[in-house]
CSV table of C-alpha atoms in Angstrom, one decimal:
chain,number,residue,atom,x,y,z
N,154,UNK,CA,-20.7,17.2,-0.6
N,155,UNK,CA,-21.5,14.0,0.9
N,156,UNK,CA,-19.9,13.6,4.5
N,157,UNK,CA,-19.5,9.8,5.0
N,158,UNK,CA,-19.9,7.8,8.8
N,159,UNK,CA,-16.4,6.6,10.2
N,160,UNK,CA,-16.3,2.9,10.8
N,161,UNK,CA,-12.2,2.5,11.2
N,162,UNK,CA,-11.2,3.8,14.7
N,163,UNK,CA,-7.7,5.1,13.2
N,164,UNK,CA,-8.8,8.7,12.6
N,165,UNK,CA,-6.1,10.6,11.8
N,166,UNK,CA,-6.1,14.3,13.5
N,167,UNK,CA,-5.2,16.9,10.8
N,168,UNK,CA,-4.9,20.5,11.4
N,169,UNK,CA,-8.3,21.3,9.4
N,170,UNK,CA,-7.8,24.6,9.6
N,171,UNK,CA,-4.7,24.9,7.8
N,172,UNK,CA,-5.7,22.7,4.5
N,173,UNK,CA,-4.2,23.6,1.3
N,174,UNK,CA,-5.6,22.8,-2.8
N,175,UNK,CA,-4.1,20.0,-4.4
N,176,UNK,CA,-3.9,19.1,-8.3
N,177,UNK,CA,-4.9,16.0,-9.4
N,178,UNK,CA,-1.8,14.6,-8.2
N,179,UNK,CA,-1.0,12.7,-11.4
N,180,UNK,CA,-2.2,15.0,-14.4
N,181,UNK,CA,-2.9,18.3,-12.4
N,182,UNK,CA,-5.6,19.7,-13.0
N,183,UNK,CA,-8.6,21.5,-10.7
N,184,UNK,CA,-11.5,19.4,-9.8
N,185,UNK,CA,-14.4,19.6,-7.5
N,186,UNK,CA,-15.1,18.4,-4.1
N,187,UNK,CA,-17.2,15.6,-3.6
N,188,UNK,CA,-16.7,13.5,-0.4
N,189,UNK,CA,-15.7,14.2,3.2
N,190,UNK,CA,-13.9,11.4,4.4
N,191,UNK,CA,-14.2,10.6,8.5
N,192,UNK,CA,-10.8,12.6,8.8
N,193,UNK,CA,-12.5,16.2,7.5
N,194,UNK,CA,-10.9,15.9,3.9
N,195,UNK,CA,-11.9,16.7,1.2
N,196,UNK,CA,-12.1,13.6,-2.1
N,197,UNK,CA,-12.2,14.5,-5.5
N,198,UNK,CA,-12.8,12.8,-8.6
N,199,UNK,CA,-10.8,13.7,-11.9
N,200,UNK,CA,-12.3,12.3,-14.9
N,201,UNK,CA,-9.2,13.2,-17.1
N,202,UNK,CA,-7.4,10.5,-15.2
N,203,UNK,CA,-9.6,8.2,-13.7
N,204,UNK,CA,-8.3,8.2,-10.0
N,205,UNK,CA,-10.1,9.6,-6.6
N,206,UNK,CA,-7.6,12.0,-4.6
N,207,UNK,CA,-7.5,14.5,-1.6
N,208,UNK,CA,-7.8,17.7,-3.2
N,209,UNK,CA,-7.2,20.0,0.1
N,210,UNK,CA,-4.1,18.6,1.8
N,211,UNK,CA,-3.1,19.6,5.7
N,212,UNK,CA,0.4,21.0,6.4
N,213,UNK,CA,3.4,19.1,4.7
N,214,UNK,CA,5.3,18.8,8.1
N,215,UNK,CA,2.1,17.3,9.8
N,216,UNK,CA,1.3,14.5,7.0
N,217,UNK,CA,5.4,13.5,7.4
N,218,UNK,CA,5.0,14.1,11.7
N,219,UNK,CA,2.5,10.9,11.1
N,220,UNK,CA,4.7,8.8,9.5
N,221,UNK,CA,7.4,9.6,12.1
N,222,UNK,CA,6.5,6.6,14.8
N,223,UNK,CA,3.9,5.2,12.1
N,224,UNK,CA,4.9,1.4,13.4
N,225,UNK,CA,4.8,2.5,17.0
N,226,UNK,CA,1.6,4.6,16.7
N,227,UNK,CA,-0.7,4.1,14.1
N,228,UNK,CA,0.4,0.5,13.3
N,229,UNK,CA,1.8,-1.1,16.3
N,230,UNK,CA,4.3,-3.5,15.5
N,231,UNK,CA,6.3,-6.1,17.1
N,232,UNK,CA,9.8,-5.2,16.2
N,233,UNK,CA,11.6,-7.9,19.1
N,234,UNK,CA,14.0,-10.2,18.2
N,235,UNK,CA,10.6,-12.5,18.7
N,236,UNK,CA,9.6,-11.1,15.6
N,237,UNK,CA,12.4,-11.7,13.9
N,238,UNK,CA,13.1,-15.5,14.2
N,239,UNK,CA,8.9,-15.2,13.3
N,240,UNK,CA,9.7,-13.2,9.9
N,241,UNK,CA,12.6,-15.7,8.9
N,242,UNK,CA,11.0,-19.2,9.6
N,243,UNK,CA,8.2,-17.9,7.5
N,244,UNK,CA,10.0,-16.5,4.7
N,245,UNK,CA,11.4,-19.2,2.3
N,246,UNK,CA,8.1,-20.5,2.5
N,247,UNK,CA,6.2,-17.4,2.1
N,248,UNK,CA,8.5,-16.6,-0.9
N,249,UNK,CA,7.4,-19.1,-3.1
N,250,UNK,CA,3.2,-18.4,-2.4
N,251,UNK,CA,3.4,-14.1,-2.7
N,252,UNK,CA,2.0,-14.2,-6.0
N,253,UNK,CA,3.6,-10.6,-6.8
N,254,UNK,CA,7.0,-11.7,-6.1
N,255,UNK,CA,6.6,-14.6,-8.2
N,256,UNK,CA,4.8,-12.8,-10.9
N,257,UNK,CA,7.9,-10.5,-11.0
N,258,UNK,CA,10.8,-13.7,-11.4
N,259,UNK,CA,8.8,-15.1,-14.3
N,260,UNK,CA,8.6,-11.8,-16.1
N,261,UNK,CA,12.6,-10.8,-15.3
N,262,UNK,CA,14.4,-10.7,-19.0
N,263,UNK,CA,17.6,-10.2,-17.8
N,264,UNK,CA,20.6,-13.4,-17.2
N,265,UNK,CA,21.7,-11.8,-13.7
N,266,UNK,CA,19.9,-12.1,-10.7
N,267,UNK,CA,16.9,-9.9,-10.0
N,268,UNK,CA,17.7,-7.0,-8.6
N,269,UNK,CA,15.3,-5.4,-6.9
N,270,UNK,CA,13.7,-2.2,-5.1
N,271,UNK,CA,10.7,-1.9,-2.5
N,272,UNK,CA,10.2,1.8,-2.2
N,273,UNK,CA,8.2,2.2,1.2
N,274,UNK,CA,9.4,-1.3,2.4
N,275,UNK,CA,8.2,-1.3,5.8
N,276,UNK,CA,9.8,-3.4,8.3
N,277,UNK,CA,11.1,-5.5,4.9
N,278,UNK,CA,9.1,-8.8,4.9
N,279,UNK,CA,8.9,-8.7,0.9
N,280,UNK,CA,12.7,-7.8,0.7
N,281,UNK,CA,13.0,-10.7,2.9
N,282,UNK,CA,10.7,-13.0,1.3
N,283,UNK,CA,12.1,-12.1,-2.4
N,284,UNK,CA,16.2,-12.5,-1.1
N,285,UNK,CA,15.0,-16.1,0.0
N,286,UNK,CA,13.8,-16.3,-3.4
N,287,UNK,CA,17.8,-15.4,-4.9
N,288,UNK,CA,17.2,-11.9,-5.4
N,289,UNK,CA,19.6,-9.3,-4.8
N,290,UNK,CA,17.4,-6.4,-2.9
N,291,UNK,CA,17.7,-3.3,-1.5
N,292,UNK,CA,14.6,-0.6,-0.1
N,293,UNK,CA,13.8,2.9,0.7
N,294,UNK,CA,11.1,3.9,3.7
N,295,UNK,CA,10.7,7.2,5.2
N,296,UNK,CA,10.0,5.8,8.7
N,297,UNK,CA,12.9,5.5,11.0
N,298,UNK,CA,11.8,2.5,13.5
N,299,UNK,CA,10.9,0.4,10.0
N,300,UNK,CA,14.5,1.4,8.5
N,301,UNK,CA,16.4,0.6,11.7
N,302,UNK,CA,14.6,-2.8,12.0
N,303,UNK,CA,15.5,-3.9,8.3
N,304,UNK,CA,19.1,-2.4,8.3
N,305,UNK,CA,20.2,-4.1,11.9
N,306,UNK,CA,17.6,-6.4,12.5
N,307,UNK,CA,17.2,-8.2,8.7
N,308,UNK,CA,20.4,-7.6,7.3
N,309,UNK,CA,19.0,-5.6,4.3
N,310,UNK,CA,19.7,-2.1,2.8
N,311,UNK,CA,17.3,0.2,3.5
N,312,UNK,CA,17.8,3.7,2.8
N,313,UNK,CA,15.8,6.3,5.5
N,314,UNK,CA,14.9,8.8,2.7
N,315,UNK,CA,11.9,9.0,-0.2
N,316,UNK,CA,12.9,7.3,-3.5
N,317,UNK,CA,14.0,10.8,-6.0
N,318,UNK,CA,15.8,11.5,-2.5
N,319,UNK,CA,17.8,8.1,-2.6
N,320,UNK,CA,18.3,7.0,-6.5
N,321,UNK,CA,20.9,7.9,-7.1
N,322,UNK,CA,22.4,6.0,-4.5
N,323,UNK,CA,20.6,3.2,-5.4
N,324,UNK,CA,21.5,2.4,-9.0
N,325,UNK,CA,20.0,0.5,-11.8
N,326,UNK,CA,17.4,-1.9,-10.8
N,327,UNK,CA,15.6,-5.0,-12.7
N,328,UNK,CA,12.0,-3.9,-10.8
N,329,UNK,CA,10.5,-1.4,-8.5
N,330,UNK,CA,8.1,-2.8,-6.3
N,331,UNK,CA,5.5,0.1,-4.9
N,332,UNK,CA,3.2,-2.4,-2.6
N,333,UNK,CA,0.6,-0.5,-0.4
N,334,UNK,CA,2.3,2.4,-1.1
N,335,UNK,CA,1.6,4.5,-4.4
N,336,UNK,CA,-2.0,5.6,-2.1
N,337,UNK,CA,0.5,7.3,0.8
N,338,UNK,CA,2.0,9.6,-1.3
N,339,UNK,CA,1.7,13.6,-1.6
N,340,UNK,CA,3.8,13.7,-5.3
N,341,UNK,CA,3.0,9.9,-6.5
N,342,UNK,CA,3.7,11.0,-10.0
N,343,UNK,CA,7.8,11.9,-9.1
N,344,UNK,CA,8.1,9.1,-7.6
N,345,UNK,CA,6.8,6.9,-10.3
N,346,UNK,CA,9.1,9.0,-12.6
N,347,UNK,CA,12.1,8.2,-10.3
N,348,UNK,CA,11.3,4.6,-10.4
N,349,UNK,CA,11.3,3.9,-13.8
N,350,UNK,CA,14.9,6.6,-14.2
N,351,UNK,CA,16.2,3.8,-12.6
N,352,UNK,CA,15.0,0.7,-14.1
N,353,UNK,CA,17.1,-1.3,-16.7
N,354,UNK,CA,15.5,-1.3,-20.3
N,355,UNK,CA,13.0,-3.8,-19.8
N,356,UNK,CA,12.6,-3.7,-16.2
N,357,UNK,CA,9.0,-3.8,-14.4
N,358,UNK,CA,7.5,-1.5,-12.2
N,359,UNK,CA,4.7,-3.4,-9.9
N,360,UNK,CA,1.8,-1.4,-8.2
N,361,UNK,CA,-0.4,-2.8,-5.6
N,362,UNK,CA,-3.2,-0.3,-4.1
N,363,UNK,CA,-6.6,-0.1,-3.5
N,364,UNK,CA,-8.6,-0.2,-6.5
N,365,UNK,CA,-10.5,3.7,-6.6
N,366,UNK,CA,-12.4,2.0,-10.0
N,367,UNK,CA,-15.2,0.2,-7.1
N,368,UNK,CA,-15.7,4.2,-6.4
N,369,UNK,CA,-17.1,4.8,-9.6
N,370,UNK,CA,-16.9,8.1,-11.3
N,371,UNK,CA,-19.2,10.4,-8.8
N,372,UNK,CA,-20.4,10.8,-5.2
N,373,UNK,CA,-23.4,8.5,-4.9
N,374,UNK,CA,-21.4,5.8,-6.2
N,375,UNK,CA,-18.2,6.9,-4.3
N,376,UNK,CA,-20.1,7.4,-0.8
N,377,UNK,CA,-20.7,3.6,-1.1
N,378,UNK,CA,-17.0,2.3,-1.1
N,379,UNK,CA,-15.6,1.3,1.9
N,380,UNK,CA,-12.5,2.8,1.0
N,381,UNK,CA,-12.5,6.0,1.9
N,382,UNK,CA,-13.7,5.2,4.8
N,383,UNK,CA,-10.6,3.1,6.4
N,384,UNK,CA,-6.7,3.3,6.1
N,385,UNK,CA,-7.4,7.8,6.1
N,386,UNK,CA,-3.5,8.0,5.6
N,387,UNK,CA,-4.4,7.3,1.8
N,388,UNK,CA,-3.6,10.9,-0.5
N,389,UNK,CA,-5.4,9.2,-3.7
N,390,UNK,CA,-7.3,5.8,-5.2
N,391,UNK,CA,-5.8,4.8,-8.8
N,392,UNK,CA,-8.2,3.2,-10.8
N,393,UNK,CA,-7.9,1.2,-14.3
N,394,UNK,CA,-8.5,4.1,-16.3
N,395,UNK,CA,-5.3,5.8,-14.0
N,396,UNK,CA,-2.7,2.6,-14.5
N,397,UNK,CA,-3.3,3.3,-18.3
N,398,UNK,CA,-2.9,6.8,-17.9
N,399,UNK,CA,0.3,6.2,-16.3
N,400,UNK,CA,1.6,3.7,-18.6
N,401,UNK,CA,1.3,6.5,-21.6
N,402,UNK,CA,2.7,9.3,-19.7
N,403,UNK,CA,5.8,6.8,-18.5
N,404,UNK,CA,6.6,5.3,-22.0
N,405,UNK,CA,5.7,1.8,-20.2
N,406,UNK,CA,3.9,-1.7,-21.3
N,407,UNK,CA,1.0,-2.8,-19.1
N,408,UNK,CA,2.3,-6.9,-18.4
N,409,UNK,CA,-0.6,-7.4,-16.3
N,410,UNK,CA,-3.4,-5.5,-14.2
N,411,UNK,CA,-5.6,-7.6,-12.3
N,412,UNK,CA,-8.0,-6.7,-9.1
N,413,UNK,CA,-7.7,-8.6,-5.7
N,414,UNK,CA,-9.9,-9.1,-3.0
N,415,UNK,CA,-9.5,-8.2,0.8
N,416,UNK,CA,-11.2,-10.8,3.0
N,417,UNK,CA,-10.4,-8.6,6.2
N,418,UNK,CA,-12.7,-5.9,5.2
N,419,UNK,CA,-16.0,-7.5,4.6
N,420,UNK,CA,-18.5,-6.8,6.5
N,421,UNK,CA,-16.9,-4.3,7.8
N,422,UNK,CA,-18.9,-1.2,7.2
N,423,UNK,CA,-21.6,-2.9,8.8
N,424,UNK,CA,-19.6,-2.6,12.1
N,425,UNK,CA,-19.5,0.1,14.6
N,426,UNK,CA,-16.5,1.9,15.4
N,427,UNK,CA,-16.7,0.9,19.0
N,428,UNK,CA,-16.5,-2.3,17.9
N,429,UNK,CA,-13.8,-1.7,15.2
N,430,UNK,CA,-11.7,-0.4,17.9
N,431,UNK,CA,-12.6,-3.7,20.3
N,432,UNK,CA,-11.5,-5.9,17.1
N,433,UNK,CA,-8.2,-4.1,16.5
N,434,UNK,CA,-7.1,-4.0,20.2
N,435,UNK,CA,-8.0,-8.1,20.1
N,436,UNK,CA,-5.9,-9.0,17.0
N,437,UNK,CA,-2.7,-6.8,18.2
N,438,UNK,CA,-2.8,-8.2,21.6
N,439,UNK,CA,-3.2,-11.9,20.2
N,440,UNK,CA,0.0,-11.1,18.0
N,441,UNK,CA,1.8,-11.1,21.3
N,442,UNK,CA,0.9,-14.3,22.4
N,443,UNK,CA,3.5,-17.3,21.6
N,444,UNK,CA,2.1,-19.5,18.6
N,445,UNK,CA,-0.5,-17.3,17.7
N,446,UNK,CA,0.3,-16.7,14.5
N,447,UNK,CA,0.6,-20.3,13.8
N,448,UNK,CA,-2.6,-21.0,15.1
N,449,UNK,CA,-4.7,-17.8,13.1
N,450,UNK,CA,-2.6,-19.7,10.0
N,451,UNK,CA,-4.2,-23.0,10.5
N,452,UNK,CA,-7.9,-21.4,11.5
N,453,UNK,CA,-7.3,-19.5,8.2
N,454,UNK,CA,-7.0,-22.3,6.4
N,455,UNK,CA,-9.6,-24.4,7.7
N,456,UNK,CA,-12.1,-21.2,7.7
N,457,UNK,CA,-11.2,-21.7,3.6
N,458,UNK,CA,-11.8,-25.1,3.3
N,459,UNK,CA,-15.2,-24.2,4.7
N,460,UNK,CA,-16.3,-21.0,3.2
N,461,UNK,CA,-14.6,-22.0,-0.6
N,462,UNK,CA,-13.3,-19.1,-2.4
N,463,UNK,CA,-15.6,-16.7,-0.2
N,464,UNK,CA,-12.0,-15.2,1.3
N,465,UNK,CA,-9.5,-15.7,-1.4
N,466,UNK,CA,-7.4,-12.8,-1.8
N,467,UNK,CA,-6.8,-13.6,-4.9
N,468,UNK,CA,-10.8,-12.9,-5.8
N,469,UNK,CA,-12.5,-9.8,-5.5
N,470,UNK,CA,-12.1,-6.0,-6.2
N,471,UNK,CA,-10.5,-4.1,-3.2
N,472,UNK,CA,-6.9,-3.8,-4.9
N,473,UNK,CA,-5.4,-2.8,-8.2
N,474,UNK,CA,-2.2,-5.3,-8.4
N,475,UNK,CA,-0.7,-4.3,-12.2
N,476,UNK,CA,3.2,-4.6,-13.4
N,477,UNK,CA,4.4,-2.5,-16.2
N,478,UNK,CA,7.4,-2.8,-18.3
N,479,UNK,CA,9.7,-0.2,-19.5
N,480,UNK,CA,9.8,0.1,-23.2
């Protein structure tokens, strides 16, 4: 096995000792170890499937401990009332530029408002974003200081519990939306299975994640992606091959599967961990500065104008973004 350099300063401390075999977590069956991420575990490749996965997991209680404080921790967040008047100025405008959100109103069938669902909805900037856009919405996250900031601080319905958990509660939907969140999962396949038990006959089911196809199929060419390398909360890396494994298994219709890019991360396995670590403690202390945000916005922009379509997200490999319907 090929044990690969870290270069994100986010190392998650598992309990090594302790580590348990894991299924492919969408088809289930046995593969080999190939890869040692930064974190000590063990990546896998399953060729039935197509995706890359952790095939020795640590203790159940310790991977749910890490998401317990996970916007206080691991991703410090500002959740002030600061924040807030930040996250609703922005929305309506925001709404009508997030490209996934858009993609999903054009391809709603039914006459009613969209309703829709964002399992693992963070601190509920989509949900926010797609009720500006006169959708009914409603989420589900498993992390109590994100829940409690949508519920009081947003106004929006978010339920504190994983999605087969919470369905029922929940009702019929017109989409799931799974953003950044599919990769974070120890049974992905359930909770794909819940999602579309709840979605109205021709509702769509979007995916956004990081793109395990740039890993290629064994461990020369997987010790070369950046990915497993940063964000070590991630369980498993769908690939094309995966999205249309999952659309056969699910009775669903692939509407669209595209890649994205990720201008944050280039370059970036070029750059040390000590200076990772100096980078990150710079962008979350500049977050806390009054009109910061407008003023990374506008250097942005003018850093596009100048560079082309070097940095558009919408360019590149880094994610999988793909919608399916149900037949």
């Amino acid at each position: 096995m090929i044990a690969l350099a870290p270069i994100d300063n986010r190392i998650p401390k598992w309990d090594i000792d302790r580590l348990v075999l894991r299924l492919c977590p969408f088809c289930r069956t046995i593969n080999p170890s190939l890869l040692i991420r930064p974190d000590k575990l063990p990546v896998a490749f399953c060729n039935k499937c197509g995706c890359w996965y952790v095939d020795h997991l640590p203790p159940l209680e310790s991977i749910r401990a890490f998401y317990n404080g996970y916007y206080n921790t691991h991703r410090p967040s500002d959740l002030s009332g600061r924040q807030v008047s930040l996250m609703f100025r922005d929305a309506y405008d925001s709404s009508k530029t997030n490209q996934q959100l858009q993609t999903l109103l054009k391809l709603h069938v039914g006459k009613d408002r969209m309703r829709i669902l964002d399992v693992g909805c963070g601190l509920g900037k989509f949900l926010l974003e797609a009720r500006m856009a006169g959708a009914d919405v409603v989420g589900c996250d498993i992390s109590p200081e994100a829940c409690e900031f949508a519920n009081n601080k947003l106004g929006i319905k978010v339920y504190k519990s994983e999605l087969h958990s919470c369905a029922s509660s929940i009702g019929s939907v017109d989409a799931v939306v799974m953003r950044d969140l599919i990769e974070h999962l120890i049974d992905p396949l359930m909770s794909i299975h819940s999602a579309c038990s709840i979605l109205n006959k021709g509702g769509l089911l979007l995916l956004l994640t990081p793109n395990g196809g740039e890993a290629g199929i064994d461990a020369e060419t997987g010790s070369n992606w950046v990915g497993f390398r940063v964000d070590l909360e991630h369980l498993q890396y769908l690939s094309p091959q995966t999205i249309n494994w999952l659309s056969e298994e699910c009775g669903m219709r692939i509407e669209q599967l595209e890649t994205k890019g990720f201008p944050f991360l280039k370059d970036v396995d070029r750059m040390s961990v000590r200076k990772s670590e100096i980078v990150t403690s710079i962008r979350e202390n500049a977050k806390r500065i009054p009109g910061m945000r407008g003023i990374v916005r506008t250097l942005r922009m003018i850093k596009s104008e100048l560079v082309g379509v070097q940095n558009d997200p919408n360019l590149g490999f880094y994610h999988l973004c793909t919608v399916l319907r149900k037949i």
